[in-house]
Structure formats: structure tokens, C-alpha cells
Tab-separated table of C-alpha atoms in Angstrom:
chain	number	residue	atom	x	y	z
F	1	UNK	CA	-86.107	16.839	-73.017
F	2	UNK	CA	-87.202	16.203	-76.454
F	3	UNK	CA	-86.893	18.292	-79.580
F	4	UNK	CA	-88.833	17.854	-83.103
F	5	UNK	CA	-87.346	21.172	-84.399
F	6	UNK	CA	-87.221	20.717	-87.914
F	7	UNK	CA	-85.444	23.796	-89.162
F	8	UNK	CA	-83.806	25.899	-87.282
F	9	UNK	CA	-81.561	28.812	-88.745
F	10	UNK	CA	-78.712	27.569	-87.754
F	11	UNK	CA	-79.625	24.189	-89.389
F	12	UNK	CA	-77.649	24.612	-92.665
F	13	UNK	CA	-74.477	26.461	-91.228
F	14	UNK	CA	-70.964	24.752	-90.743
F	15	UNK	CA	-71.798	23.949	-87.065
F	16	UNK	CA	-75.090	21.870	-87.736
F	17	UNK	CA	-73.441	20.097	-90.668
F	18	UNK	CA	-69.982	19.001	-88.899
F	19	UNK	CA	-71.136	17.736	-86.111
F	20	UNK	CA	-69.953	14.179	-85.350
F	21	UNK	CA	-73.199	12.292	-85.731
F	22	UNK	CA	-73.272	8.565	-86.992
F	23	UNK	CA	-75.672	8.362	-89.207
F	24	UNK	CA	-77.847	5.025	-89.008
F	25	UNK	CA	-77.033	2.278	-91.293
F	26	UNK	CA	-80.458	1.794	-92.521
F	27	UNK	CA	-80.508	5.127	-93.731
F	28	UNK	CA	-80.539	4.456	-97.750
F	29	UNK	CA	-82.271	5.493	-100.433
F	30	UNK	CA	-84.017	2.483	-101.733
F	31	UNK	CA	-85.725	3.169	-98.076
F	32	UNK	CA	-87.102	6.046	-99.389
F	33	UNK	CA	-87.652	6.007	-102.662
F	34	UNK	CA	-92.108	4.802	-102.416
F	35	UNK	CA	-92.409	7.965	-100.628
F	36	UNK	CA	-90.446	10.472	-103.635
F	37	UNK	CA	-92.399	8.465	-105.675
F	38	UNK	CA	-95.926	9.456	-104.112
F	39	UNK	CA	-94.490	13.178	-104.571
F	40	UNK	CA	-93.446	13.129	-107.703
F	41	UNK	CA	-95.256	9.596	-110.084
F	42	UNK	CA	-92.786	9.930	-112.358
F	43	UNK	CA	-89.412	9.343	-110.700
F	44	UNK	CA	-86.868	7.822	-112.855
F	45	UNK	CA	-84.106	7.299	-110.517
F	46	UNK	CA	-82.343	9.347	-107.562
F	47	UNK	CA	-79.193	10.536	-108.546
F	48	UNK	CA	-77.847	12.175	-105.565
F	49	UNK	CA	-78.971	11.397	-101.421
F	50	UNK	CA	-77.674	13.062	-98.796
F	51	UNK	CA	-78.492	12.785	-95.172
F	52	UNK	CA	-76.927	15.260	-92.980
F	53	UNK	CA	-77.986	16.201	-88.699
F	54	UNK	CA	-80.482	18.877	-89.040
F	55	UNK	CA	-80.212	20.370	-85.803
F	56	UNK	CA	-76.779	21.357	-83.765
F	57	UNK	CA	-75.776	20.713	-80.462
F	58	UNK	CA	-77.888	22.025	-77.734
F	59	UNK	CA	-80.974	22.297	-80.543
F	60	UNK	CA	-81.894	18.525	-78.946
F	61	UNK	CA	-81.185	16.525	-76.490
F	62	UNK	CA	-83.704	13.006	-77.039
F	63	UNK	CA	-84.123	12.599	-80.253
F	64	UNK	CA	-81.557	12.283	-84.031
F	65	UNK	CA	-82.936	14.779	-86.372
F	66	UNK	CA	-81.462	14.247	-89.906
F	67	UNK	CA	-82.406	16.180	-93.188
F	68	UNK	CA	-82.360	13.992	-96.261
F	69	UNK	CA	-82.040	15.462	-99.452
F	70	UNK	CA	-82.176	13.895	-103.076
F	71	UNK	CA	-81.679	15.064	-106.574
F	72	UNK	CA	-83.725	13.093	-108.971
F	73	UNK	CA	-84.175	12.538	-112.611
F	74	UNK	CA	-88.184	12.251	-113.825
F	75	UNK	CA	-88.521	10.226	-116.821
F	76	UNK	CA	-88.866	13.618	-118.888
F	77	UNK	CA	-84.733	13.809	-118.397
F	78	UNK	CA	-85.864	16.976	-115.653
F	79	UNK	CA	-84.260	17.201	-112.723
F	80	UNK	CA	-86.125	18.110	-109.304
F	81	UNK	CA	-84.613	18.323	-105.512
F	82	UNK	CA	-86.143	17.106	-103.199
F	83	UNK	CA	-85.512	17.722	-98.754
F	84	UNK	CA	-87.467	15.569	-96.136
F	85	UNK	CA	-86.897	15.231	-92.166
F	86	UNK	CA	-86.463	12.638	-90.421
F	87	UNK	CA	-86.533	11.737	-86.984
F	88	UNK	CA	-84.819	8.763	-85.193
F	89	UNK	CA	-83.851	7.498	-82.141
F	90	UNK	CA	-80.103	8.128	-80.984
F	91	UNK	CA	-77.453	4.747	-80.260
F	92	UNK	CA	-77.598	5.832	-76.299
F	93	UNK	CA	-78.786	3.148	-74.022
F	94	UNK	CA	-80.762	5.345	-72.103
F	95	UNK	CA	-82.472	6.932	-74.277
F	96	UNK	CA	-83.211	3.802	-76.374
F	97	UNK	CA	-84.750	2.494	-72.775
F	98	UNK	CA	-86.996	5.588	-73.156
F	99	UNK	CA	-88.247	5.164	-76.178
F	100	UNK	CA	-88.990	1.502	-75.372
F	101	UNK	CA	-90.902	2.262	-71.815
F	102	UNK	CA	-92.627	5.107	-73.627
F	103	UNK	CA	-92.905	4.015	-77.507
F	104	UNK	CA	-92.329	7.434	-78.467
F	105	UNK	CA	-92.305	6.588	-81.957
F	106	UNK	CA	-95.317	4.866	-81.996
F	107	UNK	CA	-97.272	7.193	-80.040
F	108	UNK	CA	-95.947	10.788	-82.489
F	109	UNK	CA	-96.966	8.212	-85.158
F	110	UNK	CA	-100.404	7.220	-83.812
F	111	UNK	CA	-100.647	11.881	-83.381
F	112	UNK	CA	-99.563	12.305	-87.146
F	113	UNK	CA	-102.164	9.343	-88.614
F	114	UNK	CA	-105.422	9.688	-86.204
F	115	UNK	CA	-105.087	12.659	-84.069
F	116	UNK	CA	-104.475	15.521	-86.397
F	117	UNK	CA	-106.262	14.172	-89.502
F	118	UNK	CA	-109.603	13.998	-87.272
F	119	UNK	CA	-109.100	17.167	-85.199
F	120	UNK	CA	-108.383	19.257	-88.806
F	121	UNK	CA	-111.636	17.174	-90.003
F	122	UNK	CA	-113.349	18.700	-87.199
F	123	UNK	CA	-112.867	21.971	-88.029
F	124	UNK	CA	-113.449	21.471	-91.782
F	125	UNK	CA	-116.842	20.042	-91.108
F	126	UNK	CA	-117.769	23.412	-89.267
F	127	UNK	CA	-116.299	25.390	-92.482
F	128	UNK	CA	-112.806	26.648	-90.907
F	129	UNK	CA	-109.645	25.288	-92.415
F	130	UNK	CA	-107.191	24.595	-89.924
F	131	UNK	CA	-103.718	23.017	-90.199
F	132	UNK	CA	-101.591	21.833	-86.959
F	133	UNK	CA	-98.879	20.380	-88.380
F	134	UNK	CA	-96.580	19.156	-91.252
F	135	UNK	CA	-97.273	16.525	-93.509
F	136	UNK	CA	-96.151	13.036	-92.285
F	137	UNK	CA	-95.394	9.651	-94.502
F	138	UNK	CA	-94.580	5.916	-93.838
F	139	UNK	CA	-91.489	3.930	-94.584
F	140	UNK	CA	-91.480	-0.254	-94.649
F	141	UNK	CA	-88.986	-0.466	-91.506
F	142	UNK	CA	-88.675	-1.625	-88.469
F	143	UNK	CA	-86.693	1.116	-86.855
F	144	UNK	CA	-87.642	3.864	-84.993
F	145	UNK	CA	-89.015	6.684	-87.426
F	146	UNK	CA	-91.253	9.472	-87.725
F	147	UNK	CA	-90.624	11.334	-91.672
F	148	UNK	CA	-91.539	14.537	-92.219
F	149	UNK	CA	-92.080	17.107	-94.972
F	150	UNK	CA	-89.276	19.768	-94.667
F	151	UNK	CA	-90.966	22.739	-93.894
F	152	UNK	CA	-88.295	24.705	-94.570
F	153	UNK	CA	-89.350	25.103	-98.436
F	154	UNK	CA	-91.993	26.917	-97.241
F	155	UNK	CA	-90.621	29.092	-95.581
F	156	UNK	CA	-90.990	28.032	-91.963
F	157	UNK	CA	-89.004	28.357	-89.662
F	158	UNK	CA	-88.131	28.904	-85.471
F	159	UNK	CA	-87.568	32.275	-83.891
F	160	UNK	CA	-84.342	32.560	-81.549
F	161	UNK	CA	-84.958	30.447	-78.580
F	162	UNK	CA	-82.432	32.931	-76.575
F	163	UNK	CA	-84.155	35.670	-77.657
F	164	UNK	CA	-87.850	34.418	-76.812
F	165	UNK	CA	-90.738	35.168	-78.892
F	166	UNK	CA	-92.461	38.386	-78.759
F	167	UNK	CA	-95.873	39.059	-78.502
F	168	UNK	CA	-96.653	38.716	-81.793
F	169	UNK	CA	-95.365	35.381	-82.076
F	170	UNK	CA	-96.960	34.335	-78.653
F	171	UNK	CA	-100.336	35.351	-79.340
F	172	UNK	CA	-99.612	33.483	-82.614
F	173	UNK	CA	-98.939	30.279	-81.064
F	174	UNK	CA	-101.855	30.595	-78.427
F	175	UNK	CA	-104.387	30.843	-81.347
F	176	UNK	CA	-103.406	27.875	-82.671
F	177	UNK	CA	-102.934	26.215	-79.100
F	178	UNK	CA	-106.554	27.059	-78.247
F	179	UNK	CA	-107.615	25.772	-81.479
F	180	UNK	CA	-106.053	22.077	-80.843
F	181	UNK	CA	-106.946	22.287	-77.351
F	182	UNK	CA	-110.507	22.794	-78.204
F	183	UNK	CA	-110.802	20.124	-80.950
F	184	UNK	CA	-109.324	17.698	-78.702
F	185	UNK	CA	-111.772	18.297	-75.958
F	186	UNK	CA	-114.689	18.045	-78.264
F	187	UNK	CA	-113.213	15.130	-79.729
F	188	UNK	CA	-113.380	13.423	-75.799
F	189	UNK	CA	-116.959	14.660	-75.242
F	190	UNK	CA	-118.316	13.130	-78.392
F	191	UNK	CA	-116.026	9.887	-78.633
F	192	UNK	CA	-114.958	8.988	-75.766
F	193	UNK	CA	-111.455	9.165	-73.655
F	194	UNK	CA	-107.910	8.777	-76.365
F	195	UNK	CA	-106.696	5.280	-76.234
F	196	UNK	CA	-104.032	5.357	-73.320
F	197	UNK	CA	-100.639	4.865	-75.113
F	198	UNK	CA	-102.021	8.948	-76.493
F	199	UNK	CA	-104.086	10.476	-73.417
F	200	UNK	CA	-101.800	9.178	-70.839
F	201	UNK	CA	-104.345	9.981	-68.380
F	202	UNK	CA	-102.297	7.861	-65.717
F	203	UNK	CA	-98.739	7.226	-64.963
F	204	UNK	CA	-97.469	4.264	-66.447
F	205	UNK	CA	-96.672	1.075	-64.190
F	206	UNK	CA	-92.617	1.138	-63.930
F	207	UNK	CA	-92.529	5.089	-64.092
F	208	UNK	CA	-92.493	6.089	-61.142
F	209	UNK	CA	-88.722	5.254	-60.984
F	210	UNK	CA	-87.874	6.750	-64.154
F	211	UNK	CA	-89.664	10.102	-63.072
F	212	UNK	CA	-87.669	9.968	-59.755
F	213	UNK	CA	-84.468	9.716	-61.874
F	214	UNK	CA	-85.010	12.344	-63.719
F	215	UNK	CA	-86.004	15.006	-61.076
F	216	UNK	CA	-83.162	13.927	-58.965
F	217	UNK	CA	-81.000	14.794	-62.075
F	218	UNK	CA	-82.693	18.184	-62.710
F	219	UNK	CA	-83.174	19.705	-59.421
F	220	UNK	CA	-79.482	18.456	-57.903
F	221	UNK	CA	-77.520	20.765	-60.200
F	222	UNK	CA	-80.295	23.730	-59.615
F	223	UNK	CA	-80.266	23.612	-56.425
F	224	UNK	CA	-77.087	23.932	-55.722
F	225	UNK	CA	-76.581	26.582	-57.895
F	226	UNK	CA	-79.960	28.636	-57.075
F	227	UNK	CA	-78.050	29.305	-53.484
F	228	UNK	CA	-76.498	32.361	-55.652
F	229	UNK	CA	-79.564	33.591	-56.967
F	230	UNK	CA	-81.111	36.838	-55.306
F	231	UNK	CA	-83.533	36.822	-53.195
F	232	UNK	CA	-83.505	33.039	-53.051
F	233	UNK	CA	-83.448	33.022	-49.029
F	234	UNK	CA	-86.810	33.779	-48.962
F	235	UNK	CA	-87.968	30.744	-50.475
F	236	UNK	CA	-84.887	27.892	-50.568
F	237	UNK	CA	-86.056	25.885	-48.312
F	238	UNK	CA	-89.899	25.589	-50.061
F	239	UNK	CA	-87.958	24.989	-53.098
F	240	UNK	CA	-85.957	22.060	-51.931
F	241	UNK	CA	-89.394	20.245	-49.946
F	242	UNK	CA	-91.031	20.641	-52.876
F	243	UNK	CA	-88.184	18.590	-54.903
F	244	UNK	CA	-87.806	16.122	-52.561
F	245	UNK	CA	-90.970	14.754	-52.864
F	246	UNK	CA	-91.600	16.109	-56.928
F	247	UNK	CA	-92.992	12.321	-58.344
F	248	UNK	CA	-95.686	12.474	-55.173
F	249	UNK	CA	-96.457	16.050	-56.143
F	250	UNK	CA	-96.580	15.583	-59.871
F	251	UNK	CA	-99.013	12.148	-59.727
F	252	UNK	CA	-101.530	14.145	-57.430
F	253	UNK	CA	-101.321	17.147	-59.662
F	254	UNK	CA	-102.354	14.785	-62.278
F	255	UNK	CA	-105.008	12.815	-60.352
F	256	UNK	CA	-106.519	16.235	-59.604
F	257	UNK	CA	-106.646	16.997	-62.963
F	258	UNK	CA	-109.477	14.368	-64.293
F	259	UNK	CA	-111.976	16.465	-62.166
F	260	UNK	CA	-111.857	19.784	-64.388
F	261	UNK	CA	-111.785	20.549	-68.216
F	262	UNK	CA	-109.134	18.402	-69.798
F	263	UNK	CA	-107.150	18.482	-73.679
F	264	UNK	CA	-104.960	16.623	-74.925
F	265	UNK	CA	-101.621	18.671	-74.200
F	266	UNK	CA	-99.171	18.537	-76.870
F	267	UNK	CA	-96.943	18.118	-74.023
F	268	UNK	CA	-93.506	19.857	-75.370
F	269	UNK	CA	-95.182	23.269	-76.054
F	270	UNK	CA	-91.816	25.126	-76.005
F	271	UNK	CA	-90.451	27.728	-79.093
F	272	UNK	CA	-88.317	25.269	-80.632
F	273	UNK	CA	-91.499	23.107	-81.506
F	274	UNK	CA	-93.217	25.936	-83.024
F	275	UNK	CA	-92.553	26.815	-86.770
F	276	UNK	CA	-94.050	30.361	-88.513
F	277	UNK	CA	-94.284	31.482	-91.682
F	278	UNK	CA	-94.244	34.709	-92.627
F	279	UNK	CA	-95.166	37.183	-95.923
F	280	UNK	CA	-92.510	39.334	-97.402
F	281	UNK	CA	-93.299	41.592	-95.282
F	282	UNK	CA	-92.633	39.690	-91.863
F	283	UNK	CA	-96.021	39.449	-91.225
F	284	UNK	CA	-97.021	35.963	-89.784
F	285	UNK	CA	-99.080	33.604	-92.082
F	286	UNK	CA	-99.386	30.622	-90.437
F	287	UNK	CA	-97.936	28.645	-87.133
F	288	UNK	CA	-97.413	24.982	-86.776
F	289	UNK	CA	-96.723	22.548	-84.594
F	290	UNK	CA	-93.800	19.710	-84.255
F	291	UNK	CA	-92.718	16.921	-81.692
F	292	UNK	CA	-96.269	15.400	-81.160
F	293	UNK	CA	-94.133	12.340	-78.751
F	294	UNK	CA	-95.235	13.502	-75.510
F	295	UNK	CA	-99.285	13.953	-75.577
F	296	UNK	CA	-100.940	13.505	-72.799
F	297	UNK	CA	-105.018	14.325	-71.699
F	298	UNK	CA	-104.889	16.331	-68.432
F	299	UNK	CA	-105.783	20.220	-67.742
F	300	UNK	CA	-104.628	22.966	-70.633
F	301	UNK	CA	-102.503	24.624	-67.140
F	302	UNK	CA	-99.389	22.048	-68.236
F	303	UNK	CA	-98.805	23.294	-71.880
F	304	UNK	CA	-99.655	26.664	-71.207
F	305	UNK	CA	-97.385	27.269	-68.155
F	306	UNK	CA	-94.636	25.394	-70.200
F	307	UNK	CA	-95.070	27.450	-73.558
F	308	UNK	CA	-95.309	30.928	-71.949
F	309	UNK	CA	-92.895	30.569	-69.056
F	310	UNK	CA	-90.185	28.398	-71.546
F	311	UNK	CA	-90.559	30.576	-74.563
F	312	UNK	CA	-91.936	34.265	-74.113
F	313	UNK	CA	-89.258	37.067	-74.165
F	314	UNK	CA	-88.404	38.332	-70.966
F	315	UNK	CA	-90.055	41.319	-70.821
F	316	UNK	CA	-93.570	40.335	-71.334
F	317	UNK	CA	-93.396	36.565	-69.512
F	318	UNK	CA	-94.702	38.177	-66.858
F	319	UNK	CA	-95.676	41.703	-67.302
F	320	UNK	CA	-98.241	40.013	-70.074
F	321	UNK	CA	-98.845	36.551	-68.749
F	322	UNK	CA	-102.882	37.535	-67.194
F	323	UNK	CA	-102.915	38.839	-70.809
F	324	UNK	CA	-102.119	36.115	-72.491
F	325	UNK	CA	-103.993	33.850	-69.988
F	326	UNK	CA	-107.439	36.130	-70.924
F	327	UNK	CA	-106.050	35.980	-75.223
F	328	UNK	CA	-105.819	32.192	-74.849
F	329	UNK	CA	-109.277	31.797	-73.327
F	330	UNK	CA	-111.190	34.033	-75.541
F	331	UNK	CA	-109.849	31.743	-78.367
F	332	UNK	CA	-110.859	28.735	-76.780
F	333	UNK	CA	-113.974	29.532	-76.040
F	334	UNK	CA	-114.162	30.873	-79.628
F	335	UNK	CA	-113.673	27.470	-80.467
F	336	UNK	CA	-115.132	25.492	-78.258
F	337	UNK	CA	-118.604	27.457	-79.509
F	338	UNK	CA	-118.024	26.705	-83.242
F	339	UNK	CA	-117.315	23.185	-82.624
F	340	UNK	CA	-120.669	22.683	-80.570
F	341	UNK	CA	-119.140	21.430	-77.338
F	342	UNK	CA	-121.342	19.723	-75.522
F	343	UNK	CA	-120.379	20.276	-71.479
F	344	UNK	CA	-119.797	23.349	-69.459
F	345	UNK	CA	-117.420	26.047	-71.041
F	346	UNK	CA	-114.347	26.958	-68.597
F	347	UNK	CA	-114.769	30.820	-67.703
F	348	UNK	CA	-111.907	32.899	-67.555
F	349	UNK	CA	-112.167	32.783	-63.816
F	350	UNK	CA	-111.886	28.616	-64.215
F	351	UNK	CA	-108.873	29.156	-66.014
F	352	UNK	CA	-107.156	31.074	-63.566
F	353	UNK	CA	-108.338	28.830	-60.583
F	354	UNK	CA	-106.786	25.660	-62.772
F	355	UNK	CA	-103.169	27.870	-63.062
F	356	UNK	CA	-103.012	28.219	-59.540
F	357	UNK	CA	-103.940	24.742	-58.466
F	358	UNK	CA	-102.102	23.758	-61.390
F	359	UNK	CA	-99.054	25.729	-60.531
F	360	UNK	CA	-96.030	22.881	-60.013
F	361	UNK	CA	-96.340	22.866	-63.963
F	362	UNK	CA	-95.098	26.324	-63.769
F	363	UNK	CA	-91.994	24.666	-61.645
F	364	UNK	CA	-91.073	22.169	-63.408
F	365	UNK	CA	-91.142	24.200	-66.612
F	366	UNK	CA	-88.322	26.936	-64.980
F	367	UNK	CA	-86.381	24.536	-63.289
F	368	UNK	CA	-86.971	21.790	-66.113
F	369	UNK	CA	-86.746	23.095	-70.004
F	370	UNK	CA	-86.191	26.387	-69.836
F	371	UNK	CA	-83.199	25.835	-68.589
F	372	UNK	CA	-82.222	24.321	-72.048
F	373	UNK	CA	-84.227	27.233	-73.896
F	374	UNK	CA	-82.268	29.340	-72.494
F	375	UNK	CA	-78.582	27.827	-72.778
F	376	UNK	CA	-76.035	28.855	-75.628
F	377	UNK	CA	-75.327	26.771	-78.215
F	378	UNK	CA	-72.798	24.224	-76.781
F	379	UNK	CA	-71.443	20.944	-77.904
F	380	UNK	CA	-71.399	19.779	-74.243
F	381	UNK	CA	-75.044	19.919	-74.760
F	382	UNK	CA	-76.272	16.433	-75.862
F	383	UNK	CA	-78.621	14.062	-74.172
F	384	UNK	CA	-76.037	11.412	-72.602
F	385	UNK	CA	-74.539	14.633	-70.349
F	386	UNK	CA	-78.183	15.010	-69.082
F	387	UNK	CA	-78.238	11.795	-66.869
F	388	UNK	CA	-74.347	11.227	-66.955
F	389	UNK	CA	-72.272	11.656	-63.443
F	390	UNK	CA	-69.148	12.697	-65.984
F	391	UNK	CA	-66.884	15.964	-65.821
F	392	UNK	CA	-68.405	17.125	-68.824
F	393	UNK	CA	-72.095	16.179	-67.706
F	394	UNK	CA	-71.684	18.471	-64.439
F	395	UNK	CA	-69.772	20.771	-66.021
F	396	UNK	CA	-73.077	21.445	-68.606
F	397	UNK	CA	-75.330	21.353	-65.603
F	398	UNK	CA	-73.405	23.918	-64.212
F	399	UNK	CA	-73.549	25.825	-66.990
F	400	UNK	CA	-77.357	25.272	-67.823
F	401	UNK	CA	-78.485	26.421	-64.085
F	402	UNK	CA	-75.688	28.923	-63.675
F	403	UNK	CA	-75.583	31.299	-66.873
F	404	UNK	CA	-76.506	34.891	-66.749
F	405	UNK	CA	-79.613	34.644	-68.894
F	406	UNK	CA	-81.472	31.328	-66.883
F	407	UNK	CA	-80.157	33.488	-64.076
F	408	UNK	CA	-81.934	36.398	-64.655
F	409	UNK	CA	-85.270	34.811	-65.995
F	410	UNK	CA	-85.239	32.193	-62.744
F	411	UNK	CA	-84.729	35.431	-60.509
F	412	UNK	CA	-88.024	36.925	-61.916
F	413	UNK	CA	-89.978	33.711	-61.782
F	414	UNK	CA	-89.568	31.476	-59.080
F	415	UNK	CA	-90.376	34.419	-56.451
F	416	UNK	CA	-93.508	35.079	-58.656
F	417	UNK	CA	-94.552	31.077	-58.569
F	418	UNK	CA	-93.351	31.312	-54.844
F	419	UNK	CA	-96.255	33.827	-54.046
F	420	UNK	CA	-98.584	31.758	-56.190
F	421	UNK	CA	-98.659	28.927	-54.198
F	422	UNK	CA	-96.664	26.868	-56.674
F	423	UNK	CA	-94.174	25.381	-53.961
């Protein structure tokens, strides 16, 4: 499960800060000194670097978030701070074998430089000003990197993942979806498919394995403890024959795909990877996006049943969800008209068609992230006890598939996906 979240609230408190995180060697300040200098031309020296974990345990499981900051000393004798985020890849062999297979790096890199720079050009060119995402820079290393302006001095931040965002927030979000979603699908129509290590139209040779691994991890622990949950007996045994054969499913769902209206999916679309600002008086000004490592070009179905079903406070994930469905696709289409797209415009009736055939998304997302949306902060809760067959590893599993609140939110939505079709 990856996790760009650049500042959460809890970021700065005594549990963010102690926790026992090595912090890379390479991580100096010489390393980073070309890119203060672009900010501010007439850096004398930097007095004072820091680089602390951003994020605390259970805020991210893939990937080392660490918050630099610096005081420097301009050659006036002023003194300015100075806060960047950076994002690296943790000592674990597993997950360094996951960021080989998939070049993570590389790939959030290739987003940052090409994608958004051309999709926000797009939009320019038609006379809107649109902005996905923070401001990226480049370091002379070798290691695994992306660096990020810290949004956070603007006032950005994450609502409560335990909470869930309301509809404010979601409608928010799906503005800005639609937006990317509909750049990205003019951008195909005009230029021609993403190069593959972005669109990710098909599974990579070698993956099939990996994928296996990791359902087996995530549906062993649920299943065994969704034989409490109410009402399960009407629809266990669907459940389990659809996770026994989930990499067969999920590579036909994809396949499938290439015959409708495809985006490029930002592919984590959960609350965590979603920053707001707001005025003074709570009122939101503008939404971006983080944690670009996982696009892929396929049907809008994926990040849409993963955002709303992940993210979206209880009591309007599904009592608002055709709502939301209609919001998202009167802002596509919105969008989709002012950028001149060339081929057929999905109705609304499309749309819904795609979320049903499209609805093992929906499954994976409850019995896949939400599961970590939706899990108290916990130092148990780090990557390695995600694939590990430890005391501690089943013990968090337990707790992620067991708790009262992914309890009652799975109880609501896997009879709803049930009657869908889903599995």
C-alpha cells in the first residue's frame, strides 16, 4: 500500500518525530543545497539541516517520508527557513524488490516532469488554470528519490482518514479527479497511448507472482475474520471463489478495460493522497494531489471505486455514491468539452455500466486499503508486518480486518457490492 502523504496533522507531534526511523546516509546537505539555491539565488550557507520522518506509524506502509528543514543565511546576513519533503525507499528487502520490479521512483518521477506539466499546459492553452500537484525538483543521486515542496506552508493539509471526508471534501476531490482524468484522455486521443513504464496498460512479465502474493496476504487474514461479520452467510462462500482466483479476475478486468473510455488513473486515489487548502474561514481553496507511483491507463471505475469507497465518511459512501457517480460525470464531461475531445463522450449511463462491469475494483478497495484507512494509529503498522508470517504481523492483520470501525464499514459494503455483481 503506498502513501505520498506529505503533511499530515499529526506530522509534527511527539509520535511522528520519535519514531525509530534510520535515516539514510546520503541524506546531507551538500545534497541539497542546488535546489535552496534555485529558491532562494542568494544563499550564503545553511546553518542548520534537519531531517526528521514526516509521517507516523500506520500513515505509510511502502514508502520513507522524511521532512527536511534548513535555516540559512543569504549573503544580506538575513536569515530564511526553509522545509522540503522527501520521499525514499525504506532498507526492507521486499519492498526494495518492489521498487526494482516496478521502478516506482522512476515512474512518480517520469508523472512529476512530463505528465503534469503537459496535462496543466492543456488546460492553460484552453484559458483555465489548473494545478494537480506540488512542485517537484531534482537532486544529482543515484538513490531512490522523489523531492517535494512542503505544502504544509501553504496551508495544506489531509482531513482525518478515520473520520472520512465529507461531502464537501469529496465533491472537492472529484472536481479535480475529473479534471486529470479528462486531460489525460485527451492527451491519448491526440498523442497517442503513455509510454508503458506510465500507462501500464498490461501486466508486467514476472507479476503475476507478485500479485498472487499479495492477495494471498490480504484476503487470508479477512477472511478469516469476515466469518464474524453480520450477514456474511449470505455471501462467504462468493467471497472466498472470488479470492481464490483474484490475479485471473483482476488481468481480465483489465483486458476488458482497453475496449471502453480509458484515463490514466492516479492509481492510489485514497484521502491520505489528497491535500486541501482552505480560507480563514474553512472554506476550501484548492485540492491537490500526491503519490503519482502507481499510474496506470485503464477505465476511470478503478480510482473512483477506490477514492469513494476508501475515503468518504460513512454516512454518505453509500447513501451518496449514484450522487457522486452523476457529480463526477458532469465534471468530466465539462471537461472533456473544453478540451475538444475528439471521440465519443461517456454518458452517465456508460459510466454506470463501466462500475458494474468494473465492480472487483470496488473489492479489492474494501478488502484491500481501506482496511488501512480505516485502522488506528499503531506502531505495529509498518510495511514489513504486511507480508511478514511474525506474531506481530498477524497480530496487525487481525487488528486491521477485525476493528469495530473496518467492521462496520465492511458490513455496509460488501452486501451492497454482493448485489452488484462484484463477486
Amino acid at each position: 500500500m503506498s502513501n505520498d502523504k506529505q503533511q499530515n496533522e499529526k506530522a509534527s507531534d511527539d509520535k511522528a518525530t520519535a519514531a525509530p526511523t534510520p535515516i539514510p546516509a546520503w541524506v546531507e546537505p551538500s545534497l541539497f543545497e542546488p535546489v535552496i539555491r534555485q529558491k532562494f539565488p542568494e544563499l550564503k550557507q545553511i546553518k542548520d539541516f534537519k531531517a526528521i520522518p514526516a509521517l507516523a506509524a500506520g500513515e505509510n506502509f511502502a514508502t520513507l517520508m522524511l521532512r527536511l528543514t534548513a535555516e540559512i543565511e543569504l549573503k544580506d546576513g538575513s536569515s530564511k527557513n526553509v522545509s522540503l519533503m522527501l520521499k525514499t525507499a525504506f532498507d526492507i528487502d521486499i519492498f526494495k524488490q518492489m521498487v526494482q520490479f516496478h521502478d516506482i521512483f522512476t515512474v512518480e518521477s517520469d508523472v512529476y516532469k512530463e505528465v503534469i506539466p503537459e496535462l496543466e499546459d492543456m488546460y492553460r492553452a484552453a484559458g483555465v488554470e489548473v494545478k494537480f500537484g506540488p512542485n517537484s525538483y531534482e537532486l544529482t543521486t543515484d538513490q531512490p528519490y522523489i523531492l517535494l515542496e512542503d505544502l504544509s506552508t501553504r496551508g495544506f493539509k489531509n482531513m482525518n482518514r478515520l473520520e472520512g471526508l465529507d461531502q464537501e471534501h469529496v465533491l472537492a476531490a472529484l472536481t479535480k479527479l475529473a479534471q486529470w482524468h479528462a486531460a489525460s484522455a485527451v492527451r491519448v486521443a491526440n498523442k497517442g497511448l503513455y509510454k508503458t513504464t506510465i500507462g501500464r496498460e498490461k501486466i508486467k512479465e514476472g507479476a503475476e507472482v507478485m500479485l498472487k502474493g499479495m492477495f494471498d496476504n490480504m484476503f487470508t487474514p479477512f477472511l478469516k475474520c469476515a466469518t464474524s461479520y453480520e450477514g456474511v452467510e449470505d455471501f462467504y462462500e462468493a467471497m472466498k471463489a472470488k479470492s481464490e482466483n483474484m490475479v485471473e479476475h483482476f488481468i481480465k478486468q483489465t483486458e476488458s478495460e482497453k475496449q471502453g473510455f480509458c484515463v490514466l488513473n492516479h492509481g492510489d486515489m485514497w484521502s491520505n493522497n489528497v491535500m486541501f487548502q482552505h480560507d480563514a474561514f474553512g472554506n476550501i481553496k484548492e485540492t491537490y494531489f500526491v503519490d503519482f507511483q502507481l499510474p496506470r491507463y485503464g477505465s476511470p471505475v478503478q480510482d473512483l471505486y477506490y477514492f469513494l469507497l476508501s475515503s468518504s465518511k460513512y454516512e454518505i459512501k453509500l447513501a451518496s455514491f449514484d450522487y457522486f457517480i452523476k457529480y463526477y460525470h458532469d465534471c468530466l464531461v465539462q471537461n472533456l468539452t473544453l478540451l475538444n475531445y475528439s471521440k465519443k463522450v461517456p454518458t452517465l449511463r456508460d459510466l454506470h455500466i463501466m462500475m458494474y462491469q468494473g465492480g472487483i475494483w470496488g473489492f479489492v478497495t474494501v478488502t484491500g486499503v481501506m482496511c488501512a484507512v480505516l485502522l488506528d494509529p499503531n506502531e505495529d503498522a509498518r510495511g514489513e508486518n504486511l507480508f511478514a508470517n511474525t506474531e506481530v504481523a498477524k497480530s496487525l492483520q487481525a487488528q486491521m480486518y477485525g476493528n469495530a470501525r473496518y467492521r462496520k464499514h465492511a458490513e455496509a459494503l460488501l452486501p451492497w457490492l454482493y448485489d452488484r455483481g462484484a463477486f
